[in-house]
PDB file of C-alpha atoms in Angstrom:
ATOM      1  CA  MET A   1      39.606 -77.517   1.045  1.00  0.00           C
ATOM      2  CA  THR A   2      42.382 -79.026   0.421  1.00  0.00           C
ATOM      3  CA  ALA A   3      44.830 -79.381   3.146  1.00  0.00           C
ATOM      4  CA  LEU A   4      47.378 -76.778   1.306  1.00  0.00           C
ATOM      5  CA  ASN A   5      44.936 -74.766   0.664  1.00  0.00           C
ATOM      6  CA  SER A   6      44.393 -73.939   4.247  1.00  0.00           C
ATOM      7  CA  LEU A   7      47.958 -73.848   4.035  1.00  0.00           C
ATOM      8  CA  VAL A   8      48.339 -71.639   1.795  1.00  0.00           C
ATOM      9  CA  ARG A   9      45.181 -69.110   3.876  1.00  0.00           C
ATOM     10  CA  VAL A  10      47.912 -69.605   6.571  1.00  0.00           C
ATOM     11  CA  HIS A  11      51.000 -67.975   4.667  1.00  0.00           C
ATOM     12  CA  GLN A  12      48.971 -66.371   3.220  1.00  0.00           C
ATOM     13  CA  TRP A  13      47.890 -64.022   6.576  1.00  0.00           C
ATOM     14  CA  GLU A  14      51.233 -64.753   8.022  1.00  0.00           C
ATOM     15  CA  LEU A  15      52.726 -62.823   5.522  1.00  0.00           C
ATOM     16  CA  ASP A  16      50.168 -60.030   5.035  1.00  0.00           C
ATOM     17  CA  GLU A  17      51.451 -59.528   9.184  1.00  0.00           C
ATOM     18  CA  LYS A  18      54.707 -59.054   8.459  1.00  0.00           C
ATOM     19  CA  ARG A  19      53.761 -57.121   5.250  1.00  0.00           C
ATOM     20  CA  GLN A  20      51.607 -54.465   7.776  1.00  0.00           C
ATOM     21  CA  LYS A  21      54.308 -54.332  10.146  1.00  0.00           C
ATOM     22  CA  LEU A  22      57.040 -53.627   8.040  1.00  0.00           C
ATOM     23  CA  ALA A  23      54.795 -50.660   6.804  1.00  0.00           C
ATOM     24  CA  ASP A  24      54.177 -49.367  10.272  1.00  0.00           C
ATOM     25  CA  MET A  25      57.776 -49.844  11.406  1.00  0.00           C
ATOM     26  CA  GLU A  26      58.728 -48.079   7.283  1.00  0.00           C
ATOM     27  CA  ARG A  27      56.516 -44.726   8.267  1.00  0.00           C
ATOM     28  CA  LEU A  28      57.121 -44.336  12.133  1.00  0.00           C
ATOM     29  CA  LEU A  29      60.613 -44.273  10.559  1.00  0.00           C
ATOM     30  CA  ASP A  30      59.890 -41.687   7.113  1.00  0.00           C
ATOM     31  CA  LYS A  31      57.760 -39.532  10.889  1.00  0.00           C
ATOM     32  CA  LEU A  32      61.295 -39.546  12.627  1.00  0.00           C
ATOM     33  CA  GLN A  33      62.328 -38.493   9.386  1.00  0.00           C
ATOM     34  CA  ASN A  34      60.315 -35.350   9.031  1.00  0.00           C
ATOM     35  CA  ASP A  35      60.559 -34.717  13.044  1.00  0.00           C
ATOM     36  CA  LEU A  36      64.419 -34.987  12.865  1.00  0.00           C
ATOM     37  CA  MET A  37      63.369 -31.762  10.202  1.00  0.00           C
ATOM     38  CA  GLN A  38      61.368 -30.140  11.762  1.00  0.00           C
ATOM     39  CA  ILE A  39      63.661 -29.978  14.460  1.00  0.00           C
ATOM     40  CA  GLU A  40      66.510 -28.619  12.457  1.00  0.00           C
ATOM     41  CA  GLN A  41      64.368 -26.063  10.660  1.00  0.00           C
ATOM     42  CA  ALA A  42      62.880 -25.106  14.231  1.00  0.00           C
ATOM     43  CA  TYR A  43      67.109 -24.512  15.615  1.00  0.00           C
ATOM     44  CA  GLU A  44      67.900 -22.608  12.122  1.00  0.00           C
ATOM     45  CA  SER A  45      64.341 -20.537  12.995  1.00  0.00           C
ATOM     46  CA  GLU A  46      65.391 -19.903  17.006  1.00  0.00           C
ATOM     47  CA  LYS A  47      69.191 -19.328  16.001  1.00  0.00           C
ATOM     48  CA  LYS A  48      67.853 -16.300  13.632  1.00  0.00           C
ATOM     49  CA  ILE A  49      65.864 -15.076  16.411  1.00  0.00           C
ATOM     50  CA  ALA A  50      68.979 -15.236  18.706  1.00  0.00           C
ATOM     51  CA  THR A  51      71.108 -13.167  16.287  1.00  0.00           C
ATOM     52  CA  THR A  52      68.664 -10.078  16.753  1.00  0.00           C
ATOM     53  CA  SER A  53      67.214 -10.796  20.498  1.00  0.00           C
ATOM     54  CA  PRO A  54      69.438 -10.315  23.040  1.00  0.00           C
ATOM     55  CA  GLU A  55      67.259 -11.956  25.072  1.00  0.00           C
ATOM     56  CA  ALA A  56      67.053 -15.001  22.118  1.00  0.00           C
ATOM     57  CA  ALA A  57      70.219 -14.847  22.152  1.00  0.00           C
ATOM     58  CA  ALA A  58      70.790 -15.848  26.000  1.00  0.00           C
ATOM     59  CA  ALA A  59      68.050 -18.510  25.725  1.00  0.00           C
ATOM     60  CA  PHE A  60      69.908 -19.620  22.756  1.00  0.00           C
ATOM     61  CA  PRO A  61      72.051 -21.900  24.181  1.00  0.00           C
ATOM     62  CA  ASN A  62      69.959 -24.111  26.489  1.00  0.00           C
ATOM     63  CA  TYR A  63      67.959 -24.756  23.177  1.00  0.00           C
ATOM     64  CA  ALA A  64      71.167 -25.365  21.364  1.00  0.00           C
ATOM     65  CA  ASP A  65      71.819 -28.245  24.019  1.00  0.00           C
ATOM     66  CA  ALA A  66      68.021 -29.455  24.206  1.00  0.00           C
ATOM     67  CA  VAL A  67      68.008 -29.756  19.822  1.00  0.00           C
ATOM     68  CA  LYS A  68      71.305 -32.251  20.256  1.00  0.00           C
ATOM     69  CA  LEU A  69      70.561 -33.725  23.025  1.00  0.00           C
ATOM     70  CA  ARG A  70      66.844 -34.585  21.001  1.00  0.00           C
ATOM     71  CA  ARG A  71      68.402 -34.920  17.453  1.00  0.00           C
ATOM     72  CA  LYS A  72      70.548 -37.638  19.316  1.00  0.00           C
ATOM     73  CA  ARG A  73      67.731 -39.406  20.362  1.00  0.00           C
ATOM     74  CA  ILE A  74      65.791 -39.682  17.118  1.00  0.00           C
ATOM     75  CA  GLN A  75      68.794 -40.534  15.374  1.00  0.00           C
ATOM     76  CA  ASP A  76      69.043 -43.113  17.428  1.00  0.00           C
ATOM     77  CA  SER A  77      65.953 -44.288  17.054  1.00  0.00           C
ATOM     78  CA  MET A  78      66.158 -44.100  13.047  1.00  0.00           C
ATOM     79  CA  GLN A  79      68.987 -46.877  13.276  1.00  0.00           C
ATOM     80  CA  VAL A  80      66.997 -49.150  15.819  1.00  0.00           C
ATOM     81  CA  LEU A  81      64.528 -49.108  13.809  1.00  0.00           C
ATOM     82  CA  SER A  82      66.704 -48.996  10.444  1.00  0.00           C
ATOM     83  CA  ALA A  83      67.893 -52.123  11.251  1.00  0.00           C
ATOM     84  CA  SER A  84      64.650 -53.677  12.822  1.00  0.00           C
ATOM     85  CA  ILE A  85      63.096 -52.814   8.926  1.00  0.00           C
ATOM     86  CA  GLU A  86      66.028 -54.510   7.695  1.00  0.00           C
ATOM     87  CA  ASP A  87      64.996 -57.854   9.290  1.00  0.00           C
ATOM     88  CA  ALA A  88      61.156 -58.067   8.628  1.00  0.00           C
ATOM     89  CA  ARG A  89      62.564 -57.356   4.762  1.00  0.00           C
ATOM     90  CA  GLU A  90      64.187 -59.938   5.337  1.00  0.00           C
ATOM     91  CA  GLU A  91      61.106 -61.700   7.137  1.00  0.00           C
ATOM     92  CA  VAL A  92      58.201 -61.098   4.535  1.00  0.00           C
ATOM     93  CA  ARG A  93      60.918 -62.018   2.049  1.00  0.00           C
ATOM     94  CA  ALA A  94      61.691 -65.548   3.617  1.00  0.00           C
ATOM     95  CA  SER A  95      57.252 -65.158   4.578  1.00  0.00           C
ATOM     96  CA  PHE A  96      56.769 -64.902   0.830  1.00  0.00           C
ATOM     97  CA  GLN A  97      59.514 -67.741  -0.447  1.00  0.00           C
ATOM     98  CA  GLU A  98      57.405 -69.746   1.966  1.00  0.00           C
ATOM     99  CA  LEU A  99      53.843 -69.191   0.543  1.00  0.00           C
ATOM    100  CA  LYS A 100      55.150 -69.744  -2.523  1.00  0.00           C
ATOM    101  CA  LYS A 101      56.295 -73.270  -2.363  1.00  0.00           C
ATOM    102  CA  TYR A 102      52.399 -73.833  -1.213  1.00  0.00           C
ATOM    103  CA  GLN A 103      51.093 -72.417  -3.896  1.00  0.00           C
ATOM    104  CA  THR A 104      53.025 -73.948  -6.332  1.00  0.00           C
ATOM    105  CA  ALA A 105      52.274 -77.482  -4.722  1.00  0.00           C
ATOM    106  CA  GLU A 106      48.411 -76.560  -4.490  1.00  0.00           C
ATOM    107  CA  SER A 107      48.108 -75.594  -8.498  1.00  0.00           C
ATOM    108  CA  ASN A 108      50.271 -78.915  -8.879  1.00  0.00           C
ATOM    109  CA  GLU A 109      48.014 -80.945  -6.849  1.00  0.00           C
ATOM    110  CA  LEU A 110      44.880 -78.430  -8.805  1.00  0.00           C
ATOM    111  CA  ARG A 111      46.417 -79.316 -12.367  1.00  0.00           C
ATOM    112  CA  ARG A 112      47.372 -83.507 -11.680  1.00  0.00           C
ATOM    113  CA  GLU A 113      43.635 -83.231 -10.581  1.00  0.00           C
ATOM    114  CA  LYS A 114      42.489 -81.884 -13.492  1.00  0.00           C
ATOM    115  CA  ALA A 115      44.642 -83.959 -15.381  1.00  0.00           C
ATOM    116  CA  LYS A 116      42.491 -87.152 -13.497  1.00  0.00           C
ATOM    117  CA  ARG A 117      39.223 -85.788 -14.172  1.00  0.00           C
ATOM    118  CA  ALA A 118      40.073 -85.167 -18.242  1.00  0.00           C
ATOM    119  CA  LYS A 119      41.129 -89.461 -18.428  1.00  0.00           C
ATOM    120  CA  ARG A 120      38.708 -90.837 -16.503  1.00  0.00           C
ATOM    121  CA  GLU A 121      35.775 -88.338 -19.002  1.00  0.00           C
ATOM    122  CA  GLN A 122      37.303 -89.468 -22.348  1.00  0.00           C
ATOM    123  CA  GLN A 123      37.663 -92.971 -20.750  1.00  0.00           C
ATOM    124  CA  ALA A 124      33.377 -92.946 -19.749  1.00  0.00           C
ATOM    125  CA  LEU A 125      33.713 -91.230 -23.480  1.00  0.00           C
ATOM    126  CA  ASP A 126      35.479 -93.795 -25.347  1.00  0.00           C
ATOM    127  CA  GLU A 127      33.571 -96.694 -23.274  1.00  0.00           C
ATOM    128  CA  VAL A 128      30.500 -95.269 -24.467  1.00  0.00           C
ATOM    129  CA  GLY A 129      32.158 -95.308 -28.035  1.00  0.00           C
ATOM    130  CA  LEU A 130      32.942 -98.491 -27.603  1.00  0.00           C
ATOM    131  CA  ASN A 131      29.714-100.110 -26.561  1.00  0.00           C
ATOM    132  CA  LEU A 132      28.708 -98.342 -29.472  1.00  0.00           C
ATOM    133  CA  TYR A 133      30.363 -99.598 -32.165  1.00  0.00           C
ATOM    134  CA  ARG A 134      30.141-102.828 -31.044  1.00  0.00           C
ATOM    135  CA  ARG A 135      25.586-102.816 -30.804  1.00  0.00           C
ATOM    136  CA  ARG A 136      27.022-101.279 -34.605  1.00  0.00           C
ATOM    137  CA  THR A 137      28.961-104.206 -35.554  1.00  0.00           C
ATOM    138  CA  ALA A 138      26.475-106.564 -34.066  1.00  0.00           C
ATOM    139  CA  ARG A 139      23.123-105.425 -35.357  1.00  0.00           C
ATOM    140  CA  ARG A 140      24.529-105.779 -38.732  1.00  0.00           C
ATOM    141  CA  ALA A 141      26.501-109.432 -38.466  1.00  0.00           C
TER     142      ALA A 141
END
């Protein structure tokens, strides 16, 4: 294992960790969006009930205030989370670029090693060929 191989593995692990963090944050944002939709649906349902029931109509203003507060908290959380997601995406992009640098360097190193090995093998085969040629010419002389 070369040093570049180790660097590639470490950066791959870091990239995977950052991608996992990003995915977790996106799942949380989806959950918040679903919560917001559920709150809106429950609000509409309670609003309909409040129009038909005097008891529900009396309690509806307090419920509406609580819904507004909860909606505001969720929307604020979503804004903060959206900004964090953008930062995490940028981290993933940067980490991916860094990983690609090391992968390219490793690929170049492997290609150079393969070329050196092929050159040594060709030199050995050339040496064998020359020796055979010398033996044949020495027998004829």
